[in-house]
PDB file of C-alpha atoms and ligand atoms in Angstrom:
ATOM      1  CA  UNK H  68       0.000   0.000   0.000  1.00 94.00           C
ATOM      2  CA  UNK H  69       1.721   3.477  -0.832  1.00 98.00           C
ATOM      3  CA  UNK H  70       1.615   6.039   1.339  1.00 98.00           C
ATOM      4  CA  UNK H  71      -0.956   8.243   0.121  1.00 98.00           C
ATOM      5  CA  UNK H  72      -3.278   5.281   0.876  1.00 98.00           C
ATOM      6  CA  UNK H  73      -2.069   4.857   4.064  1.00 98.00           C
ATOM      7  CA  UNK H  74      -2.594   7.956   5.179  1.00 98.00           C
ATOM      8  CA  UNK H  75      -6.304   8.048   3.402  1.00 98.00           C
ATOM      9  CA  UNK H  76      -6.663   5.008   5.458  1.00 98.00           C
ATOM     10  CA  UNK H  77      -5.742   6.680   8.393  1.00 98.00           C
ATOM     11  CA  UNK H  78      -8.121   9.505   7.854  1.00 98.00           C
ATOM     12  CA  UNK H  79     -11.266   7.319   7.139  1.00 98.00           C
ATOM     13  CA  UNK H  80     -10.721   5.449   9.993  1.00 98.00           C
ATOM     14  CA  UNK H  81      -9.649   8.990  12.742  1.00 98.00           C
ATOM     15  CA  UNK H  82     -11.580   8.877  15.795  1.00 98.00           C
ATOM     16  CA  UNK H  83      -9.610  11.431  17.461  1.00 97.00           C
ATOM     17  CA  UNK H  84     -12.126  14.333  17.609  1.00 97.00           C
ATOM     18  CA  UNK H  85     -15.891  14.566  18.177  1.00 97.00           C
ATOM     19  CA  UNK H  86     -16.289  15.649  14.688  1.00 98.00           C
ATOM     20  CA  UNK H  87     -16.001  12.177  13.773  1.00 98.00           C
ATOM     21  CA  UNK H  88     -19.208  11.121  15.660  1.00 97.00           C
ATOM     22  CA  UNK H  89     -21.321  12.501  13.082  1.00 95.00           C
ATOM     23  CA  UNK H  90     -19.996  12.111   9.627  1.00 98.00           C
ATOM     24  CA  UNK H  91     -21.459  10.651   7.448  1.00 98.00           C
ATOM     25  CA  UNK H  92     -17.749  10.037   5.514  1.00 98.00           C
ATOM     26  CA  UNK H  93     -14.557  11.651   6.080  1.00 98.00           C
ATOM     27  CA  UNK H  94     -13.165  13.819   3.280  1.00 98.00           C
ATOM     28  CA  UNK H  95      -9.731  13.446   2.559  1.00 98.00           C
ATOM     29  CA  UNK H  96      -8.987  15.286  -0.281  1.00 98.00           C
ATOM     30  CA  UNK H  97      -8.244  14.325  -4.462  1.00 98.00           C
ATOM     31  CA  UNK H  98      -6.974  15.289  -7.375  1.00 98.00           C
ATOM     32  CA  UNK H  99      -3.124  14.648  -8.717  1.00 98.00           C
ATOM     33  CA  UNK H 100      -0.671  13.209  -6.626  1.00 98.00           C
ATOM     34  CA  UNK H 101       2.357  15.283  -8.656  1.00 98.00           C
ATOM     35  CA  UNK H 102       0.107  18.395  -9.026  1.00 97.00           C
ATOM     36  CA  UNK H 103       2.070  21.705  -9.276  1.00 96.00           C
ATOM     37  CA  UNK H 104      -0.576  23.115  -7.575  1.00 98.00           C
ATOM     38  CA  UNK H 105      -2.723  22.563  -4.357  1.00 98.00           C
ATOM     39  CA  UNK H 106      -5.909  24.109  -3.239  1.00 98.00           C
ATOM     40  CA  UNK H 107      -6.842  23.946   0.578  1.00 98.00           C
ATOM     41  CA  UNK H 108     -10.390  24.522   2.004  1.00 98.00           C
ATOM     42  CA  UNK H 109     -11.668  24.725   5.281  1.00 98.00           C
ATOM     43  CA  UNK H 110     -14.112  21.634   5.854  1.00 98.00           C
ATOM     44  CA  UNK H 111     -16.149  19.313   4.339  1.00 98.00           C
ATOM     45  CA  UNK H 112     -19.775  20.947   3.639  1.00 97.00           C
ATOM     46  CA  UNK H 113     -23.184  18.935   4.150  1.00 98.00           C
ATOM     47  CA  UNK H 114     -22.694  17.724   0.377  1.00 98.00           C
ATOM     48  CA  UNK H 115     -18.803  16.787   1.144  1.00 98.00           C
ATOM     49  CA  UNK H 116     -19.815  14.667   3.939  1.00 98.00           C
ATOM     50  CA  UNK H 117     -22.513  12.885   1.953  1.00 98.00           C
ATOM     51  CA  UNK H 118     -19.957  12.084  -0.771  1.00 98.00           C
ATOM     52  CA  UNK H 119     -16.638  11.331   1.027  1.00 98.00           C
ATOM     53  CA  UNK H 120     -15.423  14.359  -1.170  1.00 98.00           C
ATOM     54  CA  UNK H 121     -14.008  17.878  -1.132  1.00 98.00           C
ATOM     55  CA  UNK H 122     -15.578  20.808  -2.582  1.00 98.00           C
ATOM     56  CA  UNK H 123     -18.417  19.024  -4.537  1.00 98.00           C
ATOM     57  CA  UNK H 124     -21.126  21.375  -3.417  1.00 97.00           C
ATOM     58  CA  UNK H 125     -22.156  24.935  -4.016  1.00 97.00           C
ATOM     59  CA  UNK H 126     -18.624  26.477  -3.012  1.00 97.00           C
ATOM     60  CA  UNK H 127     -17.458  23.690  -4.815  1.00 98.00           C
ATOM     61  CA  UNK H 128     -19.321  24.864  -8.332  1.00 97.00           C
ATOM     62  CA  UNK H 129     -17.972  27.629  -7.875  1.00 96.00           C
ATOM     63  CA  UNK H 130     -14.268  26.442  -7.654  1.00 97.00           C
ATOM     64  CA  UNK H 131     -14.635  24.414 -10.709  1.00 97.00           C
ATOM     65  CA  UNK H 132     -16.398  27.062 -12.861  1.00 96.00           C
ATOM     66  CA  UNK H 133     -12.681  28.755 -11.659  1.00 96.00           C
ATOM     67  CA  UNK H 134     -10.595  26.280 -12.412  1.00 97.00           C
ATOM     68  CA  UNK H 135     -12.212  26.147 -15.476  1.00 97.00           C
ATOM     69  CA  UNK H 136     -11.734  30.086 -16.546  1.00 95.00           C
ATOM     70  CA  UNK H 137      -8.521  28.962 -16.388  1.00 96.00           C
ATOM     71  CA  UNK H 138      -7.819  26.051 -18.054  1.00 96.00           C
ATOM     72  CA  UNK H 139      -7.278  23.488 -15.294  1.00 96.00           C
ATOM     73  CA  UNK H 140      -9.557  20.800 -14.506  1.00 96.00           C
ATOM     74  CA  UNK H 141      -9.468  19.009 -11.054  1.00 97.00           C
ATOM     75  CA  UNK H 142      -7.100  15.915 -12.060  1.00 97.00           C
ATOM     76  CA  UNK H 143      -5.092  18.736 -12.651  1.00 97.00           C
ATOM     77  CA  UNK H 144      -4.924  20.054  -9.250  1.00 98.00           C
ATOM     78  CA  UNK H 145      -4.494  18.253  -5.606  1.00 98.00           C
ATOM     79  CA  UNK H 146      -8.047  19.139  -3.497  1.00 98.00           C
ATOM     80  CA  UNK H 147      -8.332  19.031   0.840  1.00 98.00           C
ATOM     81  CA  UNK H 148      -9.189  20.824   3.707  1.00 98.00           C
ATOM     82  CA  UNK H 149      -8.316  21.579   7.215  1.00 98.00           C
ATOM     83  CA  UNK H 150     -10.875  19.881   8.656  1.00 98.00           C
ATOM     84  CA  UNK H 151     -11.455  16.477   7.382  1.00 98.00           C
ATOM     85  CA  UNK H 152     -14.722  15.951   8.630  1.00 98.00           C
ATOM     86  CA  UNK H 153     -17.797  18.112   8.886  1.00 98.00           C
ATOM     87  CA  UNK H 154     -18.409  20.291  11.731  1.00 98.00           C
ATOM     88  CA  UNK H 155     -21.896  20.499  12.916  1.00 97.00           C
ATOM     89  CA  UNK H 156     -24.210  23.248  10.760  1.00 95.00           C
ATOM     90  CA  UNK H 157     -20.626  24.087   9.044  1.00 94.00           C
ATOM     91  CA  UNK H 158     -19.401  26.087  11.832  1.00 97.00           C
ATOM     92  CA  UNK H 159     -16.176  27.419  12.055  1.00 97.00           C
ATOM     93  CA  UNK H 160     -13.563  24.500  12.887  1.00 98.00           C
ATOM     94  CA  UNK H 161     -12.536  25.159  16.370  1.00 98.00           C
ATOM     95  CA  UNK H 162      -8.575  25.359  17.483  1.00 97.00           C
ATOM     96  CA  UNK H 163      -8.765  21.511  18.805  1.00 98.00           C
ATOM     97  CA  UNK H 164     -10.206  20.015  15.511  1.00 98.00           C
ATOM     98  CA  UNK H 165      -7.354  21.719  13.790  1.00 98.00           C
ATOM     99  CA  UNK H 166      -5.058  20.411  16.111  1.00 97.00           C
ATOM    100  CA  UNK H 167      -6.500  16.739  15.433  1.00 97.00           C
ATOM    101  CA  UNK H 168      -6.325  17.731  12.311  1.00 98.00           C
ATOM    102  CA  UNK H 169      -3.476  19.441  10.837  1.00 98.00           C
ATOM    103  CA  UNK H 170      -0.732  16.053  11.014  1.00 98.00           C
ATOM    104  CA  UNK H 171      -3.138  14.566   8.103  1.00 98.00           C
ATOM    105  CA  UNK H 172      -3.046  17.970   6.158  1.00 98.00           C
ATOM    106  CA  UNK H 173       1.015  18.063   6.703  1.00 98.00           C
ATOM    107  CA  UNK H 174       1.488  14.619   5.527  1.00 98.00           C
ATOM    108  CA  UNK H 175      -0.747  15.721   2.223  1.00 98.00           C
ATOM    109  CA  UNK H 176       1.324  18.519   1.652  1.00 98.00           C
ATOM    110  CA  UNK H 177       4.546  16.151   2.050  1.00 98.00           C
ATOM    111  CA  UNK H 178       3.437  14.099  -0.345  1.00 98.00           C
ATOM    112  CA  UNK H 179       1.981  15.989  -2.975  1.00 98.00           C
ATOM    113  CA  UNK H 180       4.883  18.511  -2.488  1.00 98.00           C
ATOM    114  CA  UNK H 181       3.110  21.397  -4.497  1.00 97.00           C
ATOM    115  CA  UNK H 182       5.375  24.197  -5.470  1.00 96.00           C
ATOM    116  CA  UNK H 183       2.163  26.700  -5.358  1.00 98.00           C
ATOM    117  CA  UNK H 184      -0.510  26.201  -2.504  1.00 98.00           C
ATOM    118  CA  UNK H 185      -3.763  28.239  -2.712  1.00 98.00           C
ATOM    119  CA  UNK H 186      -5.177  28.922   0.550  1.00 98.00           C
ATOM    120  CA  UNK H 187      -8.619  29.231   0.164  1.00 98.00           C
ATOM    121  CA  UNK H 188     -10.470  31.575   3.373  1.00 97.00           C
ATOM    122  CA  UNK H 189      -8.999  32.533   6.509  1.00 97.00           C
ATOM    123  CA  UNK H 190      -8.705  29.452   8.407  1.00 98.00           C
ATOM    124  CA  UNK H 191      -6.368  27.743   5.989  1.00 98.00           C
ATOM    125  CA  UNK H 192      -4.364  31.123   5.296  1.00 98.00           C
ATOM    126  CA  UNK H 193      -3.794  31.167   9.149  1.00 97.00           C
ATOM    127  CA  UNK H 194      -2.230  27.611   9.015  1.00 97.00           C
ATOM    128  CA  UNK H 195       0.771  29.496   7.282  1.00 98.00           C
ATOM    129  CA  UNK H 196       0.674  32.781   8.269  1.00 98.00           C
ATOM    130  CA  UNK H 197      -1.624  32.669  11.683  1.00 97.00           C
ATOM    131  CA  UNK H 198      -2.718  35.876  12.766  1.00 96.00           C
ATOM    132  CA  UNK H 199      -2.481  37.479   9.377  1.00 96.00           C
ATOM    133  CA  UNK H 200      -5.736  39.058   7.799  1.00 96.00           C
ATOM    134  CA  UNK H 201      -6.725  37.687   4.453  1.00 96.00           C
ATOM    135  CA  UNK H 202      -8.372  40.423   3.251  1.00 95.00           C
ATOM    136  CA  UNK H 203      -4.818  42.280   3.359  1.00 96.00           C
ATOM    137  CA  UNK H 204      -3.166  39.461   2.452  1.00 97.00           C
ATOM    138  CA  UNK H 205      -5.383  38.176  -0.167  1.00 97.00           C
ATOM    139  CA  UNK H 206      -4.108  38.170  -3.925  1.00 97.00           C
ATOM    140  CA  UNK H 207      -0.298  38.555  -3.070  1.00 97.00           C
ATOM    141  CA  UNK H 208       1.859  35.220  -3.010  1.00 98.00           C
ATOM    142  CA  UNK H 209       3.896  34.491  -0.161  1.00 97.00           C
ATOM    143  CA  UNK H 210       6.777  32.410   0.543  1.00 96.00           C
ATOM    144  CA  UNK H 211       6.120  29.436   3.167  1.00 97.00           C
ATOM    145  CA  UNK H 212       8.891  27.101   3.798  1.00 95.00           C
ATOM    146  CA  UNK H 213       9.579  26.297  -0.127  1.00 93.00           C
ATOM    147  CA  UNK H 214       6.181  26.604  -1.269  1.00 97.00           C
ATOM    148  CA  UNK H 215       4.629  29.462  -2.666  1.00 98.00           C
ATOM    149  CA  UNK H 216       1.252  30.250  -0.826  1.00 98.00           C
ATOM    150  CA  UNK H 217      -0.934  32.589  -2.367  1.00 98.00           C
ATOM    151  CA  UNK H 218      -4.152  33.334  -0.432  1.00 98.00           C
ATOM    152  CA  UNK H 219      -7.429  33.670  -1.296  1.00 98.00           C
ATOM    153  CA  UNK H 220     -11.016  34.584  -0.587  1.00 97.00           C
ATOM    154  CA  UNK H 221     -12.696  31.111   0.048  1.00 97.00           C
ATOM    155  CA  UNK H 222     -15.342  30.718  -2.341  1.00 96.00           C
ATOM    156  CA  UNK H 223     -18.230  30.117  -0.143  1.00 96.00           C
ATOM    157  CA  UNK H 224     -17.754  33.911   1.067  1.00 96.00           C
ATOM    158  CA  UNK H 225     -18.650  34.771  -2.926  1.00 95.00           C
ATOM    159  CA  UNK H 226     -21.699  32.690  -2.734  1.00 95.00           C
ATOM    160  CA  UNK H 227     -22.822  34.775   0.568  1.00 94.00           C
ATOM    161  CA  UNK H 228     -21.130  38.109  -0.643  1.00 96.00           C
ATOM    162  CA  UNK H 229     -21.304  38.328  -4.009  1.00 96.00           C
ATOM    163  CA  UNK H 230     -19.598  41.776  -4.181  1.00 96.00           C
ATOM    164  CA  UNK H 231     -16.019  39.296  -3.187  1.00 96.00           C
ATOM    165  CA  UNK H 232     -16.675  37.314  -6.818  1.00 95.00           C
ATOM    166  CA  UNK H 233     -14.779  39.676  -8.663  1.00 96.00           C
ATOM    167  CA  UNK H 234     -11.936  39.339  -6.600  1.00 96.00           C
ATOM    168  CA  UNK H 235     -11.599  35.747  -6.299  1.00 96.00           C
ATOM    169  CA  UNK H 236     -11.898  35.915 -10.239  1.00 96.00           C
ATOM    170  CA  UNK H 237      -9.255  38.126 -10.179  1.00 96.00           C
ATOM    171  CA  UNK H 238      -6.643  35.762  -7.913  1.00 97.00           C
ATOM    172  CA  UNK H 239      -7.592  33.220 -10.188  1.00 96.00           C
ATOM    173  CA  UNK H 240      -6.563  34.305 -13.143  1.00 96.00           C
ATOM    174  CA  UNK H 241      -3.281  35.810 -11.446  1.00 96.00           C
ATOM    175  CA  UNK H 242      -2.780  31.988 -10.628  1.00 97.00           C
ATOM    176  CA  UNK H 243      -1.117  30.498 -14.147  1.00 96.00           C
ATOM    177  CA  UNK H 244       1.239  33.519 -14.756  1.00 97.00           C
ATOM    178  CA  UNK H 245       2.096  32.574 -10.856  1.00 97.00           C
ATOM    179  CA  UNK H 246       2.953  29.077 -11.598  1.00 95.00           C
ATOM    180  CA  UNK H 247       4.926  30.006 -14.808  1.00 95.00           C
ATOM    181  CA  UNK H 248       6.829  32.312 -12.639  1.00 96.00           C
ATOM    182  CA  UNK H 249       7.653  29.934  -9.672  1.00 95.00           C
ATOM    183  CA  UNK H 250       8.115  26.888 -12.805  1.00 92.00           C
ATOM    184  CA  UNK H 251      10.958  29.104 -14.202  1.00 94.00           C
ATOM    185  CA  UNK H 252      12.612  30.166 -10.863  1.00 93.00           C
ATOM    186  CA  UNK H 253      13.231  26.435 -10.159  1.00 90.00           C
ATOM    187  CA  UNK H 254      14.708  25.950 -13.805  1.00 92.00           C
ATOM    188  CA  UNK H 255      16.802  28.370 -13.150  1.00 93.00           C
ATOM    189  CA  UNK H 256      17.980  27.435  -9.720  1.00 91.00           C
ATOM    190  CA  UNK H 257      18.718  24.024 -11.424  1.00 90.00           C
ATOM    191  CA  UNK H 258      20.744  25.481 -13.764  1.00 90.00           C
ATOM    192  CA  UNK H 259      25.184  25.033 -13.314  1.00 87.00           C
ATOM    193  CA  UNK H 260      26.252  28.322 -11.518  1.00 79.00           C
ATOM    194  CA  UNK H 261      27.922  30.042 -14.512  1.00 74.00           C
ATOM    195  CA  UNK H 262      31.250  29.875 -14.907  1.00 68.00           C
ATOM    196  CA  UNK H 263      33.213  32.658 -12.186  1.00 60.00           C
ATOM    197  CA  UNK H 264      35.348  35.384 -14.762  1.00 60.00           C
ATOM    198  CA  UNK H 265      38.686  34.225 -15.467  1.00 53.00           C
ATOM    199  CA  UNK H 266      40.199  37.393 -13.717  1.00 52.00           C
ATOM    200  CA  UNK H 267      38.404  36.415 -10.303  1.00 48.00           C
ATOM    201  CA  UNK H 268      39.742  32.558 -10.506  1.00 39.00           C
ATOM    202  CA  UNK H 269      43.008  34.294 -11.156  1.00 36.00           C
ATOM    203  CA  UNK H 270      43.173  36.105  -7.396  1.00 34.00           C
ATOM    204  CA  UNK H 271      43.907  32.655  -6.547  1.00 36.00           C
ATOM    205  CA  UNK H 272      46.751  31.411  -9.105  1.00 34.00           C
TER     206      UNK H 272
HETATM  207  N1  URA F 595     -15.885  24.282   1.807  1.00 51.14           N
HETATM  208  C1  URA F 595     -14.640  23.843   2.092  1.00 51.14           C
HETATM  209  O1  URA F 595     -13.828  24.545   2.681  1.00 51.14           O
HETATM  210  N2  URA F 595     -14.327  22.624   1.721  1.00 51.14           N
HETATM  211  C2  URA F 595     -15.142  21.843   1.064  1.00 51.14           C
HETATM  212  O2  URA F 595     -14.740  20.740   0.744  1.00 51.14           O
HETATM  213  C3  URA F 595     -16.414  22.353   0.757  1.00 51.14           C
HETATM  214  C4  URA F 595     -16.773  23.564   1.139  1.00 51.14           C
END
């Protein structure tokens, strides 16, 4: 069994918070195991829970109608969430859950190793940059460890505040000049340091 499965394994199977009482299914996450890019929600919804899968209602529409103005399809992209299971009348995941939580997110991240993660809303934003504000930060990339994380409205705030569409639209279609950008500084940082000038190599003759 590889270790993605394990870990899915794992997370079907987690007891270790109350949220677990309830579900109906976990929701792991999905989408490419090599994907350049990965998009992280907050919690499974009542439609995630029914289906054992991330972002498959409303807010979900909405992300794919995204992905979509942009070329990329899901397979394309690595899905999950902080929370892993649904919290009761989708309120906001509280500081333990995350706790519970966050090792199976980490372990995700490890394996998918994205070189651009899109934090979606402020509770996954504030697993990289806690305390931060994501309407201030929203739009801007920012380097975490070495992984680009570029934060965004979560789409379920469009669907209540429809004035915040036009930004996550905007973000969005920031996102493939992003990934060019981020593709081509690790070409370059692959590439032989050039050659030092023969008069420098000559301080030391
Ligand atoms: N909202 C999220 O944050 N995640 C989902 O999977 C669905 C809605």
């Amino acid at each position: 069994m590889s270790e993605y499965d394990v870990l899915v394994r794992e997370i079907n199977g987690c007891e270790q918070c109350e949220l677990s009482r309830d579900r109906q299914n976990a929701v792991p996450g999905e989408g490419s195991l090599t994907a350049e890019i990965m998009f992280i929600g907050e919690g499974p919804g009542q439609q995630e829970d029914r289906n054992g899968r991330p972002f498959v209602g409303p807010a979900g529409h909405l992300l794919d109608e995204m992905l979509a103005a942009i070329g990329l399809k899901r397979p394309d992209v690595y899905i999950a969430n902080m929370l892993k299971c649904r919290p009761p009348r989708n309120r906001d995941p509280l500081p333990s859950e995350l706790d519970s939580c966050t090792p199976f997110l980490d372990r995700q991240i490890e394996i998918v190793a994205p070189s651009v993660i899109v934090a979606l809303g402020r509770f996954s934003f504030s697993k990289f940059f806690p305390g931060e504000s994501i309407s201030r930060a929203r739009g801007r990339p920012r380097r975490w460890r070495d992984i680009v994380v570029f934060p965004m409205y979560h789409p379920a705030a469009a669907l209540h505040n429809p004035g915040l569409k036009p930004a996550i639209q905007k973000d969005f279609e920031s996102l493939p000049g992003l990934i060019e950008r981020v593709k081509e500084a690790a070409r370059k940082a692959q590439e032989p340091e050039p050659a030092k000038p023969a008069q420098q190599l000559s301080m030391f003759e």
